[in-house]
Short mmCIF file of C-alpha atoms in Angstrom, two decimals:
data_model
loop_
_atom_site.label_atom_id
_atom_site.label_comp_id
_atom_site.label_asym_id
_atom_site.label_seq_id
_atom_site.Cartn_x
_atom_site.Cartn_y
_atom_site.Cartn_z
CA MET A 208 125.81 9.40 36.63
CA THR A 209 128.37 7.59 34.54
CA ASN A 210 128.58 4.33 36.45
CA THR A 211 125.75 1.85 36.95
CA ALA A 212 126.46 1.78 40.68
CA LEU A 213 125.42 5.44 40.82
CA ARG A 214 122.37 4.93 38.60
CA GLU A 215 120.69 2.28 40.75
CA PRO A 216 117.34 3.17 42.36
CA ALA A 217 118.83 2.61 45.82
CA PHE A 218 121.33 5.42 45.32
CA THR A 219 118.67 7.73 43.85
CA ASP A 220 116.41 7.07 46.86
CA ALA A 221 119.32 7.73 49.22
CA VAL A 222 120.05 11.05 47.48
CA ILE A 223 116.42 12.14 47.85
CA THR A 224 116.40 11.05 51.50
CA GLU A 225 119.55 13.05 52.26
CA ALA A 226 118.24 16.03 50.26
CA ILE A 227 115.10 16.09 52.41
CA ARG A 228 117.28 16.02 55.52
CA TRP A 229 119.21 19.07 54.32
CA THR A 230 115.98 20.79 53.29
CA GLU A 231 114.51 20.30 56.76
CA GLN A 232 117.53 21.98 58.31
CA ASN A 233 115.63 25.19 57.51
CA GLY A 234 112.47 23.93 59.19
CA PRO A 235 110.40 20.72 59.20
CA LEU A 236 108.04 19.99 56.32
CA ASP A 237 104.38 19.10 56.80
CA ASP A 238 104.63 15.31 56.76
CA ALA A 239 101.45 14.01 58.42
CA GLN A 240 100.12 12.42 55.24
CA ALA A 241 103.58 11.24 54.20
CA LEU A 242 104.03 9.45 57.55
CA ARG A 243 100.72 7.61 57.21
CA THR A 244 101.40 6.62 53.61
CA ALA A 245 104.93 5.44 54.37
CA THR A 246 103.66 3.37 57.31
CA SER A 247 101.02 1.73 55.13
CA ARG A 248 103.52 0.83 52.39
CA THR A 249 106.15 -1.04 54.41
CA ALA A 250 106.93 -2.27 57.89
CA ASP A 251 110.71 -1.77 57.56
CA SER A 252 111.69 1.30 59.57
CA HIS A 253 114.52 2.47 57.30
CA ARG A 254 112.37 2.01 54.22
CA GLN A 255 109.62 4.02 55.90
CA VAL A 256 112.02 6.95 56.29
CA THR A 257 112.94 6.64 52.62
CA GLU A 258 109.29 6.43 51.51
CA ARG A 259 108.49 9.55 53.53
CA ALA A 260 111.38 11.37 51.86
CA LEU A 261 110.27 10.27 48.39
CA LEU A 262 106.75 11.54 49.03
CA LEU A 263 108.02 14.88 50.31
CA GLY A 264 110.54 15.05 47.46
CA GLU A 265 107.78 14.70 44.87
CA ARG A 266 105.89 17.50 46.57
CA ILE A 267 108.77 19.98 46.47
CA GLY A 268 110.09 18.88 43.07
CA LEU A 269 113.27 16.97 43.92
CA GLN A 270 112.62 13.93 41.73
CA PRO A 271 111.84 15.92 38.55
CA GLU A 272 114.98 17.98 39.01
CA LEU A 273 117.10 14.87 39.63
CA ALA A 274 115.62 13.32 36.48
CA ARG A 275 116.56 16.43 34.49
CA ALA A 276 120.09 16.27 35.89
CA ARG A 277 120.43 12.64 34.80
CA GLN A 278 119.24 13.57 31.32
CA TRP A 279 121.69 16.45 31.04
CA ALA A 280 124.68 14.68 32.64
CA PRO A 281 125.81 12.74 29.52
CA TRP A 282 125.54 15.86 27.35
CA VAL A 283 127.50 18.01 29.79
CA LEU A 284 130.12 15.26 30.02
CA LEU A 285 130.31 15.08 26.23
CA GLY A 286 130.75 18.85 26.00
CA LEU A 287 133.46 18.85 28.66
CA ALA A 288 135.23 15.97 26.92
CA ALA A 289 135.05 17.88 23.63
CA LEU A 290 136.76 20.87 25.22
CA ILE A 291 139.51 18.65 26.61
CA VAL A 292 139.95 16.97 23.22
CA VAL A 293 140.27 20.36 21.51
CA ALA A 294 142.85 21.34 24.12
CA GLY A 295 144.66 18.05 23.50
CA LEU A 296 144.66 18.66 19.78
CA GLY A 297 146.05 22.11 20.37
CA LEU A 298 148.77 20.69 22.56
CA ALA A 299 149.63 18.07 19.96
CA GLY A 300 149.70 20.79 17.34
CA ASN A 301 152.19 22.77 19.40
CA VAL A 302 154.41 19.70 19.53
CA VAL A 303 154.30 18.67 15.86
CA GLY A 304 152.97 21.79 14.17
CA GLY A 305 156.03 24.04 14.25
CA GLY A 306 157.12 25.53 10.96
CA GLU A 307 160.70 24.28 11.38
CA ARG A 308 159.45 20.73 12.01
CA HIS A 309 161.88 20.41 14.89
CA ILE A 310 160.70 18.69 18.11
CA ASN A 311 162.53 18.99 21.41
CA VAL A 312 161.54 15.59 22.80
CA ILE A 313 162.10 16.50 26.45
CA VAL A 314 160.01 19.70 26.20
CA ALA A 315 157.32 17.82 24.24
CA LEU A 316 157.17 15.08 26.87
CA ALA A 317 156.97 17.59 29.71
CA SER A 318 154.22 19.61 28.01
CA LEU A 319 152.12 16.53 27.24
CA LEU A 320 152.54 14.79 30.61
CA GLY A 321 153.16 17.64 33.05
CA LEU A 322 149.58 18.69 33.85
CA HIS A 323 148.46 15.06 33.72
CA ALA A 324 151.09 14.08 36.29
CA LEU A 325 150.18 16.98 38.59
CA THR A 326 146.43 16.26 38.55
CA LEU A 327 147.06 12.54 38.99
CA LEU A 328 149.26 13.24 42.01
CA LEU A 329 146.58 15.48 43.55
CA TRP A 330 143.97 12.77 43.00
CA LEU A 331 146.16 10.15 44.67
CA VAL A 332 146.75 12.47 47.63
CA GLY A 333 142.99 13.05 47.83
CA LEU A 334 142.46 9.32 48.31
CA TRP A 335 144.32 9.39 51.61
CA LEU A 336 143.87 12.92 52.91
CA PRO A 337 140.43 14.46 53.60
CA ILE A 338 141.23 17.67 51.77
CA GLY A 339 138.16 18.78 49.85
CA SER A 340 139.98 21.21 47.57
CA PHE A 341 141.69 18.29 45.80
CA ASN A 342 138.33 16.83 44.80
CA THR A 343 136.62 20.12 43.99
CA ALA A 344 139.43 20.99 41.57
CA SER A 345 138.92 17.83 39.53
CA LEU A 346 137.18 17.44 36.21
CA GLY A 347 134.59 15.30 38.00
CA TRP A 348 133.58 18.17 40.27
CA ILE A 349 133.46 20.57 37.32
CA TRP A 350 131.19 18.13 35.49
CA LEU A 351 128.87 17.73 38.49
CA SER A 352 128.66 21.49 39.07
CA LEU A 353 127.94 22.22 35.42
CA THR A 354 125.27 19.50 35.31
CA ALA A 355 123.57 20.92 38.39
CA ARG A 356 123.68 24.44 36.97
CA VAL A 357 122.29 23.43 33.58
CA ALA A 358 119.56 21.16 34.99
CA GLY A 359 118.44 23.34 37.88
CA GLY A 360 119.15 26.90 36.87
CA LYS A 361 119.80 29.51 39.51
CA ARG A 362 116.78 28.89 41.74
CA GLY A 363 116.25 25.13 41.50
CA GLN A 364 116.86 22.36 44.01
CA ALA A 365 120.18 21.40 42.40
CA PRO A 366 122.44 22.67 45.24
CA VAL A 367 120.73 20.51 47.86
CA LEU A 368 120.83 17.49 45.53
CA VAL A 369 124.55 18.04 44.90
CA ARG A 370 125.15 18.37 48.63
CA ALA A 371 123.21 15.16 49.29
CA ALA A 372 124.99 13.16 46.58
CA THR A 373 128.49 14.30 47.54
CA GLY A 374 127.69 13.74 51.21
CA LEU A 375 126.70 10.12 50.56
CA LEU A 376 129.81 9.55 48.46
CA SER A 377 132.05 11.14 51.09
CA ARG A 378 130.56 9.07 53.90
CA ALA A 379 131.16 5.90 51.87
CA LYS A 380 134.69 7.12 51.02
CA LEU A 381 133.75 7.00 47.35
CA LEU A 382 133.87 10.67 46.41
CA PRO A 383 137.42 10.56 44.94
CA TRP A 384 136.54 7.40 43.05
CA ALA A 385 133.36 8.88 41.59
CA PHE A 386 135.05 12.09 40.50
CA GLY A 387 138.08 10.07 39.41
CA LEU A 388 135.93 7.95 37.12
CA VAL A 389 134.91 11.08 35.22
CA SER A 390 138.34 12.72 35.30
CA HIS A 391 140.26 9.61 34.24
CA GLY A 392 137.77 8.96 31.47
CA ILE A 393 138.21 12.47 30.05
CA TRP A 394 141.99 12.26 30.34
CA SER A 395 141.97 8.87 28.59
CA LEU A 396 140.01 10.32 25.70
CA SER A 397 142.35 13.30 25.52
CA PHE A 398 145.47 11.13 25.41
CA ALA A 399 143.93 8.90 22.75
CA VAL A 400 143.26 11.92 20.55
CA VAL A 401 146.75 13.35 21.16
CA LEU A 402 148.40 10.05 20.26
CA ALA A 403 146.27 9.68 17.14
CA ALA A 404 147.17 13.20 16.01
CA MET A 405 150.87 12.70 16.72
CA LEU A 406 151.06 9.35 14.95
CA PHE A 407 149.29 10.78 11.93
CA ALA A 408 151.70 13.74 11.76
CA LEU A 409 154.79 11.60 12.36
CA ALA A 410 153.65 9.07 9.76
CA PHE A 411 153.13 11.53 6.91
CA ARG A 412 155.52 14.40 7.67
CA SER A 413 159.25 14.54 8.31
CA TYR A 414 160.44 15.84 11.71
CA THR A 415 163.76 16.24 13.43
CA LEU A 416 163.66 15.04 17.03
CA SER A 417 166.42 15.93 19.49
CA TRP A 418 167.11 17.56 22.83
CA GLU A 419 168.65 20.89 23.77
CA THR A 420 170.28 22.30 26.89
CA THR A 421 172.37 25.19 28.12
CA ILE A 422 173.43 24.10 31.60
CA LEU A 423 172.91 20.31 31.79
CA GLU A 424 175.46 17.66 30.91
CA PRO A 425 174.73 15.40 27.91
CA GLU A 426 175.08 12.35 30.15
CA PHE A 427 172.00 13.54 32.04
CA PHE A 428 169.88 13.13 28.91
CA VAL A 429 171.35 9.73 28.18
CA ARG A 430 170.37 8.50 31.64
CA ALA A 431 166.94 10.20 31.48
CA VAL A 432 166.08 8.69 28.10
CA GLN A 433 167.16 5.22 29.26
CA ALA A 434 165.20 5.52 32.52
CA LEU A 435 162.02 6.83 30.88
CA GLY A 436 162.23 4.24 28.14
CA TRP A 437 162.61 1.25 30.47
CA LEU A 438 158.87 0.64 31.00
CA PRO A 439 157.80 1.35 27.36
CA ALA A 440 160.54 -1.05 26.28
CA LYS A 441 158.71 -3.82 28.15
CA LEU A 442 155.82 -3.25 25.76
CA GLY A 443 158.02 -3.30 22.67
CA PHE A 444 158.80 0.37 22.17
CA PRO A 445 162.43 1.06 21.15
CA VAL A 446 164.77 3.16 23.30
CA PRO A 447 167.46 5.41 21.71
CA ASP A 448 170.96 4.23 22.58
CA ALA A 449 173.67 6.53 23.86
CA ALA A 450 175.03 7.19 20.34
CA THR A 451 171.61 8.27 19.09
CA VAL A 452 171.03 10.52 22.10
CA MET A 453 174.47 12.13 21.78
CA ALA A 454 174.18 12.66 17.99
CA ALA A 455 173.90 16.30 16.94
CA PRO A 456 170.52 17.49 15.59
CA GLY A 457 170.26 16.87 11.87
CA VAL A 458 173.04 14.28 11.96
CA ALA A 459 171.01 11.33 13.32
CA SER A 460 170.01 8.75 10.74
CA ALA A 461 166.45 8.09 9.62
CA GLY A 462 166.45 5.01 11.86
CA GLY A 463 167.53 7.14 14.78
CA GLN A 464 164.72 9.64 14.14
CA ARG A 465 162.22 6.77 13.97
CA THR A 466 163.51 5.49 17.30
CA TRP A 467 163.08 8.95 18.84
CA ALA A 468 159.50 9.18 17.50
CA LEU A 469 158.50 5.74 18.80
CA TRP A 470 160.18 6.45 22.16
CA LEU A 471 158.16 9.66 22.53
CA THR A 472 154.96 7.89 21.51
CA GLY A 473 155.65 5.01 23.91
CA CYS A 474 156.28 7.36 26.83
CA ILE A 475 152.97 9.19 26.23
CA ALA A 476 151.07 5.90 25.92
CA VAL A 477 152.66 4.20 28.94
CA TYR A 478 152.84 7.18 31.32
CA GLY A 479 149.71 8.97 30.10
CA LEU A 480 147.04 6.86 28.40
CA LEU A 481 147.48 3.45 30.07
CA PRO A 482 147.43 4.71 33.71
CA ARG A 483 144.26 6.67 33.05
CA ILE A 484 142.53 3.69 31.41
CA ALA A 485 143.58 1.46 34.32
CA LEU A 486 142.23 4.00 36.82
CA VAL A 487 138.93 4.25 34.94
CA LEU A 488 138.49 0.50 35.34
CA LEU A 489 139.64 0.59 38.97
CA SER A 490 137.30 3.47 39.85
CA ALA A 491 134.35 1.71 38.25
CA GLY A 492 135.20 -1.50 40.11
CA VAL A 493 135.50 0.26 43.48
CA LEU A 494 132.20 2.06 42.99
CA ARG A 495 130.45 -1.17 42.09
CA SER A 496 131.94 -3.14 44.99
CA ARG A 497 131.11 -0.50 47.61
CA ARG A 498 127.73 0.64 46.31
CA LYS A 499 125.90 -0.87 49.29
CA ALA A 500 127.62 1.71 51.51
CA LEU A 501 125.77 4.52 49.72
CA GLN A 502 123.15 4.83 52.44
CA PRO A 503 122.18 7.61 54.85
CA ASP A 504 123.74 7.54 58.30
CA TRP A 505 120.81 6.16 60.29
CA HIS A 506 122.60 7.09 63.53
CA GLU A 507 122.23 10.80 62.78
CA PRO A 508 119.94 12.52 65.32
CA TYR A 509 117.63 13.56 62.47
CA TYR A 510 117.05 9.95 61.39
CA ARG A 511 116.85 8.65 64.94
CA LYS A 512 114.02 11.09 65.60
CA LEU A 513 112.19 9.95 62.47
CA LEU A 514 112.66 6.29 63.35
CA ALA A 515 111.20 6.99 66.79
CA ARG A 516 108.16 8.65 65.21
CA PHE A 517 107.58 5.64 62.98
CA ALA A 518 108.09 3.29 65.91
CA ALA A 519 105.35 5.11 67.80
CA MET A 520 103.00 4.48 64.86
CA ALA A 521 103.92 0.80 64.50
CA PRO A 522 101.34 -1.87 65.34
CA ALA A 523 101.62 -2.88 68.95
CA ALA A 524 101.28 -6.36 70.31
CA ILE A 525 98.15 -7.33 72.22
CA VAL A 526 99.38 -6.43 75.67
CA ASP A 527 96.29 -7.06 77.75
CA ALA A 528 95.22 -10.46 76.47
CA ASP A 529 93.92 -12.80 79.13
CA PRO A 530 95.62 -16.18 78.52
CA GLY A 531 93.52 -17.94 81.12
CA ARG A 532 90.21 -16.74 79.78
CA LEU A 533 87.92 -19.20 77.97
CA ARG A 534 86.95 -18.55 74.39
CA GLY A 535 83.81 -16.44 74.41
CA ALA A 536 80.55 -17.71 72.92
CA THR A 537 79.35 -16.21 69.66
CA PRO A 538 76.74 -13.55 70.54
CA SER A 539 73.30 -13.80 68.98
CA SER A 540 71.88 -11.10 66.71
CA LEU A 541 68.45 -9.49 66.76
CA PRO A 542 65.70 -11.21 64.78
CA ALA A 543 64.96 -9.75 61.35
CA SER A 544 61.52 -8.56 62.51
CA GLU A 545 63.12 -6.12 64.96
CA LEU A 546 65.65 -4.62 62.48
CA GLN A 547 65.40 -1.43 60.49
CA ASP A 548 66.84 -1.28 56.97
CA ALA A 549 69.68 1.04 57.91
CA ILE A 550 73.48 1.08 57.82
CA PHE A 551 75.32 2.53 60.76
CA VAL A 552 78.95 3.64 60.09
CA LEU A 553 81.16 4.09 63.13
CA GLY A 554 84.80 5.15 63.43
CA PHE A 555 86.26 3.49 66.53
CA GLU A 556 89.46 4.68 68.24
CA LEU A 557 90.96 6.08 65.04
CA PRO A 558 94.17 8.18 65.02
CA PRO A 559 93.42 11.90 65.50
CA ASP A 560 95.00 12.84 62.16
CA MET A 561 93.00 10.32 60.13
CA PRO A 562 90.43 12.11 57.90
CA TRP A 563 86.78 11.50 58.77
CA PRO A 564 84.54 10.49 57.15
CA PRO A 565 86.73 8.50 54.71
CA ALA A 566 86.59 9.91 51.21
CA ALA A 567 85.85 6.46 49.75
CA LEU A 568 82.53 6.12 51.59
CA PRO A 569 79.37 6.61 49.50
CA ALA A 570 77.98 10.08 50.10
CA ALA A 571 74.67 8.90 51.56
CA ILE A 572 76.45 6.77 54.15
CA ALA A 573 79.23 9.27 54.88
CA ALA A 574 76.67 11.90 55.88
CA GLN A 575 75.50 9.71 58.78
CA ALA A 576 78.93 8.42 59.82
CA GLN A 577 79.95 8.88 63.44
CA ARG A 578 83.27 8.65 65.25
CA ILE A 579 84.05 7.95 68.91
CA ASP A 580 87.30 7.98 70.84
CA GLY A 581 86.56 4.80 72.79
CA SER A 582 85.83 6.48 76.11
CA ALA A 583 83.14 4.94 78.33
CA PRO A 584 80.64 7.85 77.92
CA ALA A 585 81.06 7.82 74.14
CA ARG A 586 80.51 4.07 74.00
CA ARG A 587 77.44 4.26 76.20
CA ALA A 588 75.88 7.02 74.13
CA LEU A 589 76.44 5.10 70.92
CA LEU A 590 75.03 1.86 72.33
CA ASP A 591 71.92 3.75 73.48
CA GLN A 592 71.49 5.06 69.93
CA LEU A 593 71.88 1.56 68.49
CA ALA A 594 69.32 0.23 70.97
CA ARG A 595 66.78 2.74 69.62
CA VAL A 596 67.53 2.25 65.90
CA HIS A 597 68.34 -1.49 65.65
CA PRO A 598 70.14 -1.10 62.26
CA ARG A 599 70.48 -4.06 59.94
CA THR A 600 74.27 -3.46 59.53
CA VAL A 601 76.92 -1.71 61.59
CA LEU A 602 80.14 -0.95 59.72
CA MET A 603 82.86 -0.28 62.25
CA VAL A 604 86.00 1.41 60.92
CA CYS A 605 89.16 0.52 62.87
CA HIS A 606 92.81 1.43 62.39
CA ALA A 607 94.42 -1.75 61.08
CA ALA A 608 97.83 -0.87 62.51
CA SER A 609 96.34 -0.71 66.03
CA SER A 610 95.94 -3.83 68.14
CA PRO A 611 92.59 -5.10 69.42
CA ASP A 612 92.18 -5.70 73.13
CA ARG A 613 89.56 -6.88 75.60
CA GLY A 614 87.88 -3.49 75.52
CA THR A 615 87.42 -3.83 71.76
CA GLU A 616 85.96 -7.31 72.23
CA ARG A 617 83.43 -6.15 74.85
CA PHE A 618 82.34 -3.27 72.64
CA LEU A 619 81.87 -5.52 69.59
CA ARG A 620 79.75 -7.95 71.63
CA GLU A 621 77.58 -5.08 72.86
CA VAL A 622 77.19 -3.76 69.30
CA LEU A 623 76.18 -7.21 68.00
CA ALA A 624 73.39 -7.32 70.58
CA HIS A 625 71.73 -4.27 68.93
CA CYS A 626 72.05 -5.00 65.18
CA GLY A 627 71.67 -7.67 62.54
CA GLU A 628 75.32 -7.93 61.56
CA CYS A 629 78.60 -6.15 62.29
CA ARG A 630 81.37 -5.65 59.76
CA LEU A 631 84.92 -4.34 60.27
CA TRP A 632 86.79 -2.21 57.79
CA LEU A 633 90.48 -2.27 58.76
CA ALA A 634 91.57 1.08 57.32
CA ASP A 635 95.15 2.01 56.36
CA SER A 636 96.44 -1.54 56.69
CA PRO A 637 100.27 -1.44 56.37
CA ASP A 638 100.51 -5.05 55.19
CA ALA A 639 98.74 -8.41 55.15
CA ASN A 640 100.14 -9.27 58.59
CA ALA A 641 98.18 -6.48 60.26
CA THR A 642 94.91 -7.66 58.69
CA GLN A 643 95.64 -11.28 59.56
CA ARG A 644 96.29 -10.29 63.18
CA TRP A 645 92.71 -8.95 63.45
CA LEU A 646 91.25 -12.05 61.76
CA ASP A 647 93.12 -14.34 64.16
CA TRP A 648 91.95 -12.25 67.10
CA LEU A 649 88.30 -12.44 65.98
CA ARG A 650 88.60 -16.22 65.66
CA ASP A 651 90.25 -16.60 69.08
CA THR A 652 87.58 -14.49 70.78
CA GLY A 653 84.61 -16.27 69.20
CA LEU A 654 83.73 -13.34 66.92
CA GLU A 655 84.63 -15.02 63.64
CA ARG A 656 81.21 -14.31 62.12
CA ILE A 657 82.11 -10.63 61.99
CA ILE A 658 83.28 -9.86 58.44
CA ALA A 659 86.66 -8.09 58.62
CA THR A 660 88.65 -6.84 55.64
CA ASP A 661 91.05 -4.07 54.68
CA ARG A 662 89.06 -3.32 51.49
CA LEU A 663 86.10 -0.96 51.82
CA GLU A 664 84.19 -2.44 48.89
CA ALA A 665 84.32 -5.85 50.59
CA ALA A 666 83.30 -4.43 53.96
CA LEU A 667 80.21 -2.62 52.67
CA PRO A 668 77.02 -4.68 52.26
CA GLU A 669 75.76 -5.09 48.70
CA SER A 670 72.79 -2.82 49.38
CA ALA A 671 75.18 0.05 50.18
CA ILE A 672 77.16 -0.18 46.94
CA ALA A 673 74.31 -1.04 44.55
CA PRO A 674 73.67 1.74 41.97
#
């Protein structure tokens, strides 16, 4: 993009998020892993939706294509500006390049400002009326379309990225300003080149400037020249007087011809170049001031559904705590003489979509790892197995985002009665608050001697990680 407001990471993330929404109009993407990763990275619900979109975007190639578009955008803009400059030079050549060196000032002014005035009027109308054809006919839309075509080819993801970007800009009422920034910039460059070419020709060649008519009264041109010259005169440009305007071609003095030339130059600068430069600055200012509005519409049904899915995965509060219950005593462990040198790995009440055993577990331990759903029969069977083995260490893997309850406490106390020590690995912890919640709960229930951490290497005993 050409403005820093459109180059900020927040806008890029919003474009990817919207692009994923449009992509999933054709069917939902497989997002199980993306949901878990997004939940573990942040607790903010809107940011979770964005993180999910970024993960899915990387998988289907949206970010690389957007990066290519941002690399190509300045070059496409430069090429488009070059074409406009060449056209401007051609137009200036038509004005001052005639073999007779005679310039009809009214025709020259109309040819240099006519298309500019029409496109500027359409842009102004587009600010107030939601008519898409006004924006899609602008130089800004042509630039965006060419950039998407060059960066993405015929089969890339460019169309959905363009749709996402323009949708965000439209929702924030910034689409005319974004396209206007490009269009006004190109027009400003074109007028600067035209003025430079005209001034060079008028400075080093002799021209006869006048007006011609078949049906209009001479007084009309006197009034028109005075009216058009009023604003340039405020900036110091001279205005031909009535005698100069009424003088026959070839009769006007050298001073009169100079006045005509400066009047023509002043009109092009004041009615062409200066408005476009002012609108470039205004468009950039509007984009910068409203850039915070470049966000997805979180009230869309699509986003509301995603937010509900993330809410269902959010850590819940401890809902069955017993406030009147006394702090439990720390349970005793088995004596060392009754323990076997074994490590027992147990997955307790983990989400169904969580891989098991965890890939980070050492292979020798992972082969013996077990997983239970927390039901009474499963707990009883596991406790019977522990009673027979009496392992030195039990490593219990819990989902950090879940909340411990009295059932978890009872099970931990029963496990401690059949082993030397119990450790907790709080897997997929979304943030430090989730881990701290478990540590506080262990302290409040008298189980503070259980080592709990969200890092596997810290949860494993040294004997398990020794080479």
